[in-house]
XYZ file of N, CA and C in Angstrom:
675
model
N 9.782 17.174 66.638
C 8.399 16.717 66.750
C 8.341 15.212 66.471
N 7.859 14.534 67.426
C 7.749 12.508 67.082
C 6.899 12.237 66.183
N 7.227 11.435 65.092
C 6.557 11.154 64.392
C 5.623 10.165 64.455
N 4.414 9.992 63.959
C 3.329 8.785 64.665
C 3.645 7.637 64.352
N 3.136 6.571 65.198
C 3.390 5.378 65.146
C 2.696 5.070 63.418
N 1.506 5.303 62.825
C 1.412 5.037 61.339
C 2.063 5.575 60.570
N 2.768 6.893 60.848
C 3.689 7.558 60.050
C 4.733 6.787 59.614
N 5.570 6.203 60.729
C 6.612 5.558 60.865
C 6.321 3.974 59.972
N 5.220 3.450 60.160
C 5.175 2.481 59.183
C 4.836 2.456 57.804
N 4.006 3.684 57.475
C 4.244 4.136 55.742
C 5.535 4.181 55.471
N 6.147 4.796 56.551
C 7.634 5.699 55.813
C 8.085 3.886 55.643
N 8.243 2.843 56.387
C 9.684 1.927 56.371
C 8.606 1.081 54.946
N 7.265 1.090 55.195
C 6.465 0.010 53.534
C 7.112 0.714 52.345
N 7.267 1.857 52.516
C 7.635 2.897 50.624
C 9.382 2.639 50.718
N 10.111 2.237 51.778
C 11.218 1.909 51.535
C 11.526 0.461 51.022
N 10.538 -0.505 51.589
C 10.454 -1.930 51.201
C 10.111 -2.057 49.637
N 9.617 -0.787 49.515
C 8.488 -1.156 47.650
C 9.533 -0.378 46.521
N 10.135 0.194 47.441
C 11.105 1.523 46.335
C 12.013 0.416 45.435
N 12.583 -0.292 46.209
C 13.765 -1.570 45.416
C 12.811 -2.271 44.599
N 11.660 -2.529 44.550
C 10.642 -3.357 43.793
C 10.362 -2.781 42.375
N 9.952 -1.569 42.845
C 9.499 -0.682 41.937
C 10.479 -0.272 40.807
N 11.246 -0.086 41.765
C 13.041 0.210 40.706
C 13.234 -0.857 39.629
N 13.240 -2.031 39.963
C 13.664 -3.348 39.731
C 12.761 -3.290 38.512
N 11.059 -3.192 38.724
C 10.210 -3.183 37.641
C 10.504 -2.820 36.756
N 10.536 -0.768 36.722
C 10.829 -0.581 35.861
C 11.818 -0.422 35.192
N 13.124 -1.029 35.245
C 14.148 -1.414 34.834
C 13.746 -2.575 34.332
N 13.546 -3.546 34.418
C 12.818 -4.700 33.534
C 11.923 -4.324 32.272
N 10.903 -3.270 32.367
C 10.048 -2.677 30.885
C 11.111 -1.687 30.668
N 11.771 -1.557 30.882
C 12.878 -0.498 30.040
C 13.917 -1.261 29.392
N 14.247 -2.654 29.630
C 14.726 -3.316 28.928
C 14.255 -4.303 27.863
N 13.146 -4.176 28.200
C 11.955 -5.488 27.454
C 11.168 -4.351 26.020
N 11.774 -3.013 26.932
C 11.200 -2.150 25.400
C 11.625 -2.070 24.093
N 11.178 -2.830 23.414
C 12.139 -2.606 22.032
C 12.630 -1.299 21.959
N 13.755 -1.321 21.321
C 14.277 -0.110 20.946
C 13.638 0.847 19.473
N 13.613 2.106 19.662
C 12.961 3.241 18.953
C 14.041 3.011 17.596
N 12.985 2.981 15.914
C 14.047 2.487 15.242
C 13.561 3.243 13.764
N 14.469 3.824 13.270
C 14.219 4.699 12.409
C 13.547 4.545 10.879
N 12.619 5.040 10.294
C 11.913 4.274 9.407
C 11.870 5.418 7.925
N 11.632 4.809 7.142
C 11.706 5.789 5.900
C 10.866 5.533 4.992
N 9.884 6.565 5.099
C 8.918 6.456 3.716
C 9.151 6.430 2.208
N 8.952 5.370 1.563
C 9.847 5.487 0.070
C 8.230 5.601 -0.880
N 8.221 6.431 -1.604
C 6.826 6.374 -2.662
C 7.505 5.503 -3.807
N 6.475 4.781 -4.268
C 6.906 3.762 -5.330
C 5.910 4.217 -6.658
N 6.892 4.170 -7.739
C 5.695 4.176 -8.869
C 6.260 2.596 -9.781
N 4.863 1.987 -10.192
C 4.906 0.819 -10.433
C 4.625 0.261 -11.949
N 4.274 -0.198 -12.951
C 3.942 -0.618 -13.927
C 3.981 -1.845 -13.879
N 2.864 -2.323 -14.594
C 2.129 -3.765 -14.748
C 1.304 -4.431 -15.790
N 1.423 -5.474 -16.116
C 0.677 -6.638 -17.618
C 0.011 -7.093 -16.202
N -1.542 -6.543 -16.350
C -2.555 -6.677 -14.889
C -3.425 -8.241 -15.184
N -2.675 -9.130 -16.836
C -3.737 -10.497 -17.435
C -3.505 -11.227 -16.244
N -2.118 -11.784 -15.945
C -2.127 -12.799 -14.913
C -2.012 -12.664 -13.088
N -2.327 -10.850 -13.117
C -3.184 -10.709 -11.810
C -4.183 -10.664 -11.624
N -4.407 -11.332 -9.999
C -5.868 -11.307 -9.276
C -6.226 -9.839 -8.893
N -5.886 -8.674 -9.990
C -6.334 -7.179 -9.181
C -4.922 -6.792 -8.483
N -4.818 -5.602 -7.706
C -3.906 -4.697 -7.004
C -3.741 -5.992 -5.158
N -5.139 -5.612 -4.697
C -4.978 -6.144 -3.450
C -4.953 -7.568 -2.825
N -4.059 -7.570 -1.841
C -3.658 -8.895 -1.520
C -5.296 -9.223 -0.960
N -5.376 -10.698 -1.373
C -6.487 -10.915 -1.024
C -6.273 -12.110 0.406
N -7.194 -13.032 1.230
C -7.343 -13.602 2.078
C -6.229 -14.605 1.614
N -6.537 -15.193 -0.001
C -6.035 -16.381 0.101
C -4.554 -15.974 -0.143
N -3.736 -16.493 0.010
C -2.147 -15.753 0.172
C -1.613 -16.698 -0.864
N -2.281 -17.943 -1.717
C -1.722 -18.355 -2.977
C -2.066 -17.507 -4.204
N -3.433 -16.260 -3.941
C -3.728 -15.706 -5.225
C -2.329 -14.391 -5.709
N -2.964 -14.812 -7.017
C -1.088 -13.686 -7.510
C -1.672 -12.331 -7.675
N -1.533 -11.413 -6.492
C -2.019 -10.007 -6.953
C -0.344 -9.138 -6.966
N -1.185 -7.408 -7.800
C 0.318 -7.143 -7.467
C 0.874 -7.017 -6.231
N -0.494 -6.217 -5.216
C 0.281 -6.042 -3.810
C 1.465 -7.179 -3.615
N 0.782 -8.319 -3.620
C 1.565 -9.425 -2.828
C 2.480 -9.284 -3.781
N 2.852 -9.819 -4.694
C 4.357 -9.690 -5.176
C 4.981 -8.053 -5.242
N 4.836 -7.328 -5.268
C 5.639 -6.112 -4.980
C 5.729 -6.116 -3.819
N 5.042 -6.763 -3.056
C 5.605 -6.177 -1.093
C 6.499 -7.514 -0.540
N 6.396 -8.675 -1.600
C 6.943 -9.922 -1.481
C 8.648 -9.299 -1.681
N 9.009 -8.748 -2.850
C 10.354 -8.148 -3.607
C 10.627 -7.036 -2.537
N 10.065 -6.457 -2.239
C 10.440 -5.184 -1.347
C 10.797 -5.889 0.203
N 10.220 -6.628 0.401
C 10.916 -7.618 1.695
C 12.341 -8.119 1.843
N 12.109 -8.748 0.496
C 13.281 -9.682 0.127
C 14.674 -9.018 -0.211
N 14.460 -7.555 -0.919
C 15.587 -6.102 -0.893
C 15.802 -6.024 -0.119
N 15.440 -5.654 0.860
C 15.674 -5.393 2.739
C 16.499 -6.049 3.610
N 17.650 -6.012 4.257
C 18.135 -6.855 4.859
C 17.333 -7.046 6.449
N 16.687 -6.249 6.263
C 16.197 -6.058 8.286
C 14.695 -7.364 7.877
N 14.375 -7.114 6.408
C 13.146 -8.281 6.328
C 13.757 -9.667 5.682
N 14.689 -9.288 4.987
C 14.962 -10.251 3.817
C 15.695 -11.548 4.553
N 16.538 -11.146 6.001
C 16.918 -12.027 7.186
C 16.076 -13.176 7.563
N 14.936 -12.563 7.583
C 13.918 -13.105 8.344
C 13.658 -12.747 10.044
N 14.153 -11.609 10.536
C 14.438 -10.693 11.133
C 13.051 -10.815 12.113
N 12.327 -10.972 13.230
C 11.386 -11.110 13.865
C 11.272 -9.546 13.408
N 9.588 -9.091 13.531
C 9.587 -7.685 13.305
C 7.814 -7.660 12.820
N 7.146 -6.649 12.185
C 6.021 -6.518 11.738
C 6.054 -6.600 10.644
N 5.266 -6.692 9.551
C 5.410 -7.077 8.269
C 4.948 -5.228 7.729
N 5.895 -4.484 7.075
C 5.733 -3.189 6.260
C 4.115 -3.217 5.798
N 3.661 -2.439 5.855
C 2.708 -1.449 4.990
C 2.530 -1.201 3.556
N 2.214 -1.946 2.995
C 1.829 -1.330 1.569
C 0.872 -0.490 1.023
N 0.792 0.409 0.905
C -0.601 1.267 -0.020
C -0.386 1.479 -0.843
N -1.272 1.059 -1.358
C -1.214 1.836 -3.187
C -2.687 3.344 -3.080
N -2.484 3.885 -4.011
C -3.005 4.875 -4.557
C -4.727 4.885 -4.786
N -4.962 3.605 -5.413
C -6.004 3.105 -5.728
C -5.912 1.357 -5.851
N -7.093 0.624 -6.325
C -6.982 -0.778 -6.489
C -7.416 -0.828 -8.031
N -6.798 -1.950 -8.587
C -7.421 -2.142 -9.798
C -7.685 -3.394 -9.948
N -8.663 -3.847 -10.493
C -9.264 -5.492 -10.491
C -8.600 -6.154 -11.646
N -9.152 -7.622 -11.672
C -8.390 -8.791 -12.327
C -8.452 -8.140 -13.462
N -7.320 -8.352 -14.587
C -6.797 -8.233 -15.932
C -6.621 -6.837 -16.333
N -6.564 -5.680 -15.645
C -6.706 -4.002 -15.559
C -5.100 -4.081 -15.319
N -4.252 -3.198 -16.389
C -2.635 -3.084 -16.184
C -2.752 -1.852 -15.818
N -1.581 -1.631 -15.385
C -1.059 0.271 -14.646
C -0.169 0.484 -15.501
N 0.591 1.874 -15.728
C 1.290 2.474 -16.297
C 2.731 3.102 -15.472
N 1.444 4.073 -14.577
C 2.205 4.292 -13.521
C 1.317 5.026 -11.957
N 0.788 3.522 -11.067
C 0.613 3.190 -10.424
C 1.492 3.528 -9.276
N 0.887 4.607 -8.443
C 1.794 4.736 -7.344
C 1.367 3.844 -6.097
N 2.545 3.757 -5.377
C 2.510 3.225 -3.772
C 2.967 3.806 -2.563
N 3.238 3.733 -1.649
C 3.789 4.373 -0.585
C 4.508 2.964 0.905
N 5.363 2.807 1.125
C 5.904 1.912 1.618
C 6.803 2.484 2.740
N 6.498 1.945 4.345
C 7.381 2.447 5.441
C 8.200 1.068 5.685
N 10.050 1.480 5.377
C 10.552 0.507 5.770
C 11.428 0.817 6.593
N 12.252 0.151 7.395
C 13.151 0.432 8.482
C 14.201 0.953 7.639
N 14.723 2.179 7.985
C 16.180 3.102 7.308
C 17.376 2.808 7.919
N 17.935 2.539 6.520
C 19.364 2.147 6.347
C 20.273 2.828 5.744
N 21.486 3.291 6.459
C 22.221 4.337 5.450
C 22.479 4.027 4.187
N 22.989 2.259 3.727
C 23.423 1.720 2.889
C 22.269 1.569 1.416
N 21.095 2.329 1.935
C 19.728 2.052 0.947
C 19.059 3.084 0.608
N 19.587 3.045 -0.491
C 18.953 4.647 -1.494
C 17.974 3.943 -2.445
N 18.001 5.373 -2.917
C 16.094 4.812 -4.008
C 16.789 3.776 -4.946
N 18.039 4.129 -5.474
C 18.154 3.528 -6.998
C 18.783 2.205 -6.495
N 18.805 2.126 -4.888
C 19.731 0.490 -4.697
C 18.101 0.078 -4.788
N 17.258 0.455 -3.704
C 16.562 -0.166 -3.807
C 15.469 -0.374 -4.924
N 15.458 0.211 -5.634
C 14.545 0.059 -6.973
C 15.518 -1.351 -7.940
N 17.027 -1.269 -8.016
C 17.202 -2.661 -8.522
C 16.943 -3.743 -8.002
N 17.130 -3.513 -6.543
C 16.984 -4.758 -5.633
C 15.562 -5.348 -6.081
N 14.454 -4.647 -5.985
C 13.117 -4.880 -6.385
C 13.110 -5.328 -7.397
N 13.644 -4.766 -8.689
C 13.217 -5.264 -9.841
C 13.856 -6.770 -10.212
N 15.245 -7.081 -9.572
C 15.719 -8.608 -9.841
C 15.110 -9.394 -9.184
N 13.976 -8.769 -8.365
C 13.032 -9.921 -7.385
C 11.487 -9.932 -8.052
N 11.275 -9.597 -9.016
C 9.828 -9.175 -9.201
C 9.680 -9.756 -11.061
N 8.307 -10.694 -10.782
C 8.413 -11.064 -12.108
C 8.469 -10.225 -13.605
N 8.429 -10.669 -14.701
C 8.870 -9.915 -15.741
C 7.614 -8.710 -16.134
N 6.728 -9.466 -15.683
C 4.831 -8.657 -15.886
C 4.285 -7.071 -14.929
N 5.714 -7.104 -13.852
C 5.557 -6.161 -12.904
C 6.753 -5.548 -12.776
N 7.194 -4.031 -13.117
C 8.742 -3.726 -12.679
C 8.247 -2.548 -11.719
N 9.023 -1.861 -10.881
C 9.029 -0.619 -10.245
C 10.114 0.207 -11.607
N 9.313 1.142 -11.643
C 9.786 2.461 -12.764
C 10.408 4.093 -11.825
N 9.795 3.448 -10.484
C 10.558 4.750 -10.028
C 10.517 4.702 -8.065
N 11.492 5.050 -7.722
C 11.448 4.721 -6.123
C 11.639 6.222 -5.786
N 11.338 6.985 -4.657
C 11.733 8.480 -4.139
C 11.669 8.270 -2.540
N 12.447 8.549 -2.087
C 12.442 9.013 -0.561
C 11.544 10.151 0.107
N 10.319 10.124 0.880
C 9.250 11.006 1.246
C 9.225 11.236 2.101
N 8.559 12.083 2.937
C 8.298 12.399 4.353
C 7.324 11.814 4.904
N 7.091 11.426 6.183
C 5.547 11.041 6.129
C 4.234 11.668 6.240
N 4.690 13.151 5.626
C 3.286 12.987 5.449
C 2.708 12.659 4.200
N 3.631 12.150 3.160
C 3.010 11.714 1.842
C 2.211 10.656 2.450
N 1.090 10.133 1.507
C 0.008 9.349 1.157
C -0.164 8.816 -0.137
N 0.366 7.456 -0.798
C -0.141 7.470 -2.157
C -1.639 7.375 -2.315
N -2.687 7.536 -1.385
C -3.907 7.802 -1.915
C -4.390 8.902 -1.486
N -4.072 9.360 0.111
C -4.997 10.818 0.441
C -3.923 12.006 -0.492
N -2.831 11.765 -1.163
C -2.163 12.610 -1.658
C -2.239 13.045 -2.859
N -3.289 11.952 -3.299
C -2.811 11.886 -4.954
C -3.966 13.002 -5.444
N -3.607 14.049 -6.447
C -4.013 14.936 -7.117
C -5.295 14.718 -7.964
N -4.674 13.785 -9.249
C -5.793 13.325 -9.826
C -5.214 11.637 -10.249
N -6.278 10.885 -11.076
C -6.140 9.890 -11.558
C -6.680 9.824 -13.204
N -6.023 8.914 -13.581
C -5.884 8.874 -15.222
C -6.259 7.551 -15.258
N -7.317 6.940 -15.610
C -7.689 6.185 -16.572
C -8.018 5.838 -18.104
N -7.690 5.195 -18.688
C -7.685 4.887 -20.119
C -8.403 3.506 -20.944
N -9.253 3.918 -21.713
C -10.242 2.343 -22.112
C -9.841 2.414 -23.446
N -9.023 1.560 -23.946
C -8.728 1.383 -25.750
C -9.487 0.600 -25.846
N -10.360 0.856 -27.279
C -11.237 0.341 -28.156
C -10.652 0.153 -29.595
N -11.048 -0.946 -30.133
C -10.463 -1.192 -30.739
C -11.199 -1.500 -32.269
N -11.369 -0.819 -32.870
C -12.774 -0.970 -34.269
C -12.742 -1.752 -35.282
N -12.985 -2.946 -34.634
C -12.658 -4.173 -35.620
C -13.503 -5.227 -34.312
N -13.467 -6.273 -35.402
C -14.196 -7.547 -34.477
C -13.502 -8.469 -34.139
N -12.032 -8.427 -34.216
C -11.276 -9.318 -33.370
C -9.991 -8.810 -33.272
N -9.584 -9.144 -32.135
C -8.027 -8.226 -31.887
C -6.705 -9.417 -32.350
N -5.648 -9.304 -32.198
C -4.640 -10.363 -33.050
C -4.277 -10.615 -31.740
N -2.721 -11.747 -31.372
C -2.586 -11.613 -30.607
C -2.066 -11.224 -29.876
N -1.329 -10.144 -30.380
C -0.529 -8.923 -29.722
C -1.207 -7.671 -29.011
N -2.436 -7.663 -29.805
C -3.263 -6.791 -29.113
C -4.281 -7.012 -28.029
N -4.957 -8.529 -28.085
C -5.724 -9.264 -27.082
C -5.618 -8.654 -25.392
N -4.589 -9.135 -25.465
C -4.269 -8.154 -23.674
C -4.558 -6.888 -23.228
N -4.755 -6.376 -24.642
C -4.803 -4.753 -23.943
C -5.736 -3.473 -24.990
N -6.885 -4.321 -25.029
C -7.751 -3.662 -26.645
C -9.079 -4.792 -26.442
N -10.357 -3.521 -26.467
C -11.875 -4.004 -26.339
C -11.619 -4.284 -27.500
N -12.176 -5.232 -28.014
C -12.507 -5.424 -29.736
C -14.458 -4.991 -29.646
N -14.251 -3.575 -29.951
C -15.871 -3.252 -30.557
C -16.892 -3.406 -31.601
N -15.923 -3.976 -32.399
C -16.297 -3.711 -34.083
C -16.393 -2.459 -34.409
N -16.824 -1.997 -36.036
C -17.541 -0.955 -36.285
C -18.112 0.110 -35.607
N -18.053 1.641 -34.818
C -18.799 2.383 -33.963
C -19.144 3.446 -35.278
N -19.975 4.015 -34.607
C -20.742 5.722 -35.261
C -19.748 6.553 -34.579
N -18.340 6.820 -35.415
C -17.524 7.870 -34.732
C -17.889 9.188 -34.610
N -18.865 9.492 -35.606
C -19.424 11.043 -35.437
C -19.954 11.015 -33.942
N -21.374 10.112 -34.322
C -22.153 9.926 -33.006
C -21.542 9.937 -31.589
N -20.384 9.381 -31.568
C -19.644 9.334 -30.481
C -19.270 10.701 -30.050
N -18.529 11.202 -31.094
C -18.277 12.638 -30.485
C -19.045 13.735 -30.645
N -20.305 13.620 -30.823
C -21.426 14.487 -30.583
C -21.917 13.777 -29.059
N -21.973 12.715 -28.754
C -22.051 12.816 -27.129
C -21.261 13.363 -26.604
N -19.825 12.925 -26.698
C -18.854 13.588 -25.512
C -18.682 14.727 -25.387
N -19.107 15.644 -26.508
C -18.982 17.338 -26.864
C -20.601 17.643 -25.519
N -21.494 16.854 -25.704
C -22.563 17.473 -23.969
C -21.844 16.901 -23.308
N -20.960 15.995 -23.071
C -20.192 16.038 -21.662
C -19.052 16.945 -21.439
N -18.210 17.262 -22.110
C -17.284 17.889 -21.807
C -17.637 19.108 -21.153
N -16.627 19.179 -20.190
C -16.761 20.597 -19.525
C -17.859 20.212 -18.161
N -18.643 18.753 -18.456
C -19.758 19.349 -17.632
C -19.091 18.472 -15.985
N -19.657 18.929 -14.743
C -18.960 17.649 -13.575
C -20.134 16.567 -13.261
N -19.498 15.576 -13.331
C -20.196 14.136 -12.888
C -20.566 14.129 -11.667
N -21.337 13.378 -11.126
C -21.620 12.821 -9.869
C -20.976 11.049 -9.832
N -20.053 10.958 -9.629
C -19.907 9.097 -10.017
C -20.121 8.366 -8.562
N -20.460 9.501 -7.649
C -20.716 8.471 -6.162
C -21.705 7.012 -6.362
N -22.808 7.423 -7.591
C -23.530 5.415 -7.302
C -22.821 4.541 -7.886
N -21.441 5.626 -8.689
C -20.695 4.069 -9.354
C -19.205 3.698 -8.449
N -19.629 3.931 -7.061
C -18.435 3.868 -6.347
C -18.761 3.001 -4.736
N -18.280 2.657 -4.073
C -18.386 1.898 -2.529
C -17.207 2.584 -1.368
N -18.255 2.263 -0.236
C -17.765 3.027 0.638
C -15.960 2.280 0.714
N -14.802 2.982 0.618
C -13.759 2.119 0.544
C -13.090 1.741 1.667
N -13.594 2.341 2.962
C -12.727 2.446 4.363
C -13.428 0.883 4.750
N -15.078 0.897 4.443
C -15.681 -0.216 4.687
C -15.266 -1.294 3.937
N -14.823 -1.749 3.206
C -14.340 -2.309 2.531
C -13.087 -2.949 2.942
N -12.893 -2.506 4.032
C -11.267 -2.971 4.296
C -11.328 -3.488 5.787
N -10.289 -4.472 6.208
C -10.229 -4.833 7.772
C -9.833 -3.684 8.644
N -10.834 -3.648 10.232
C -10.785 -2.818 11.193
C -9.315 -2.319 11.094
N -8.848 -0.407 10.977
C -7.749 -0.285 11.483
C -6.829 -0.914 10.276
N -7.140 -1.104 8.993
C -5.563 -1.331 7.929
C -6.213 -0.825 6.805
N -5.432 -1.535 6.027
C -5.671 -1.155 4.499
C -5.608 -2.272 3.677
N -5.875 -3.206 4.478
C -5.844 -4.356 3.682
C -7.434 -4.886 3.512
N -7.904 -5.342 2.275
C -8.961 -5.259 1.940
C -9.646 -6.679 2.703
N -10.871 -6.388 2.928
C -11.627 -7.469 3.209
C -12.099 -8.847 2.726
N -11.666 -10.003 2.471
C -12.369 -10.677 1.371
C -14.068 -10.669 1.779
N -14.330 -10.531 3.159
C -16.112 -11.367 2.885
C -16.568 -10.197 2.480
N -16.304 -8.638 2.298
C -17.109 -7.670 2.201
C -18.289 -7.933 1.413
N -17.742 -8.147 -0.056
C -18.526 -8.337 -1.285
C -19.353 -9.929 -0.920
């Protein structure tokens, strides 16, 4: 059966475009970075929070928070970052944020870095700590899956307010002790005895936190506030 005269010229255009097309995508198949294996490490952290600006890195990139120096040390451990390696800059989350002069104990994080056979928790937890000033150490590194979260994961949280019953603290204690003076210790614990047991509402003492942060990260906003 003869094939039509337009037949015949589709068929020889899709032979002219086939070498083109080939050619293309052989070009984005080479221009694709390569697929590269990554490893979630959870971090637990401890911190003297006097001479930080708070947990989160803020706009200005001279203020000293912990983010920035713990994700500064965790770079610098890394040979794929510590090179200077073209690449994206890792992910830091922490658990929660804590503001200027507030220390952690044990402050978790969650960190995706490119996996290396040569890099286990305990290399990399020294590597961190000979990079990280004396006011901030990592106390514990673990290898995770991803679906950990140090914040959608975390169970509960522990906060702690020392008071201190006197009217001036020395200076060993200054850093880390309300000086209250004198309280009504009975009085005190005849309030907390109607609270105990009972559940709070603390949503008006809280902000929306997703809003709070730039489109799509977790890195906090400076103009929010």
């Amino acid at each position: 059966r003869p094939i039509p005269v337009h037949g015949v010229a589709r068929c020889r255009r899709k032979q002219q475009l086939l070498p083109a097309c080939l050619g293309a995508l052989m070009v984005q198949v080479l221009l694709r970075p390569p697929l590269v294996a990554v490893q979630r490490w959870k971090i637990q952290v401890a911190y003297d929070g006097s001479d930080f600006l708070g947990w989160q890195s803020l706009g200005d990139k001279s203020a000293r928070t912990v983010h920035g120096s713990l994700l500064t040390a965790l770079m610098k451990s890394h040979p794929q970052y510590g090179r200077h390696i073209a690449g994206p800059v890792p992910q830091l989350v922490g658990c929660s944020r804590t503001d200027r002069g507030v220390h952690a104990e044990a402050q978790v994080a969650h960190v995706d870095l490119v996996s290396l056979s040569d890099l286990d928790a305990a290399t990399l937890k020294r590597r961190c700590n000979h990079r990280l000033p004396s006011d901030l150490r990592v106390m514990d590194v673990e290898a995770v899956d991803q679906n950990f979260h140090a914040r959608k994961s975390a169970l509960k949280k522990c906060y702690r307010y020392d008071l201190l019953l006197a009217d001036e603290a020395t200076p060993f204690q200054a850093r880390y002790v309300w000086p209250v003076g004198p309280v009504d210790l009975p009085l005190l614990r005849t309030v907390a005895e109607q609270w105990n047991g009972r559940r709070v509402d603390c949503r008006p003492f809280t902000v929306n936190w997703r809003s709070s942060c730039r489109d799509g990260t977790d890195v906090f906003d400076e103009d929010y506030y």
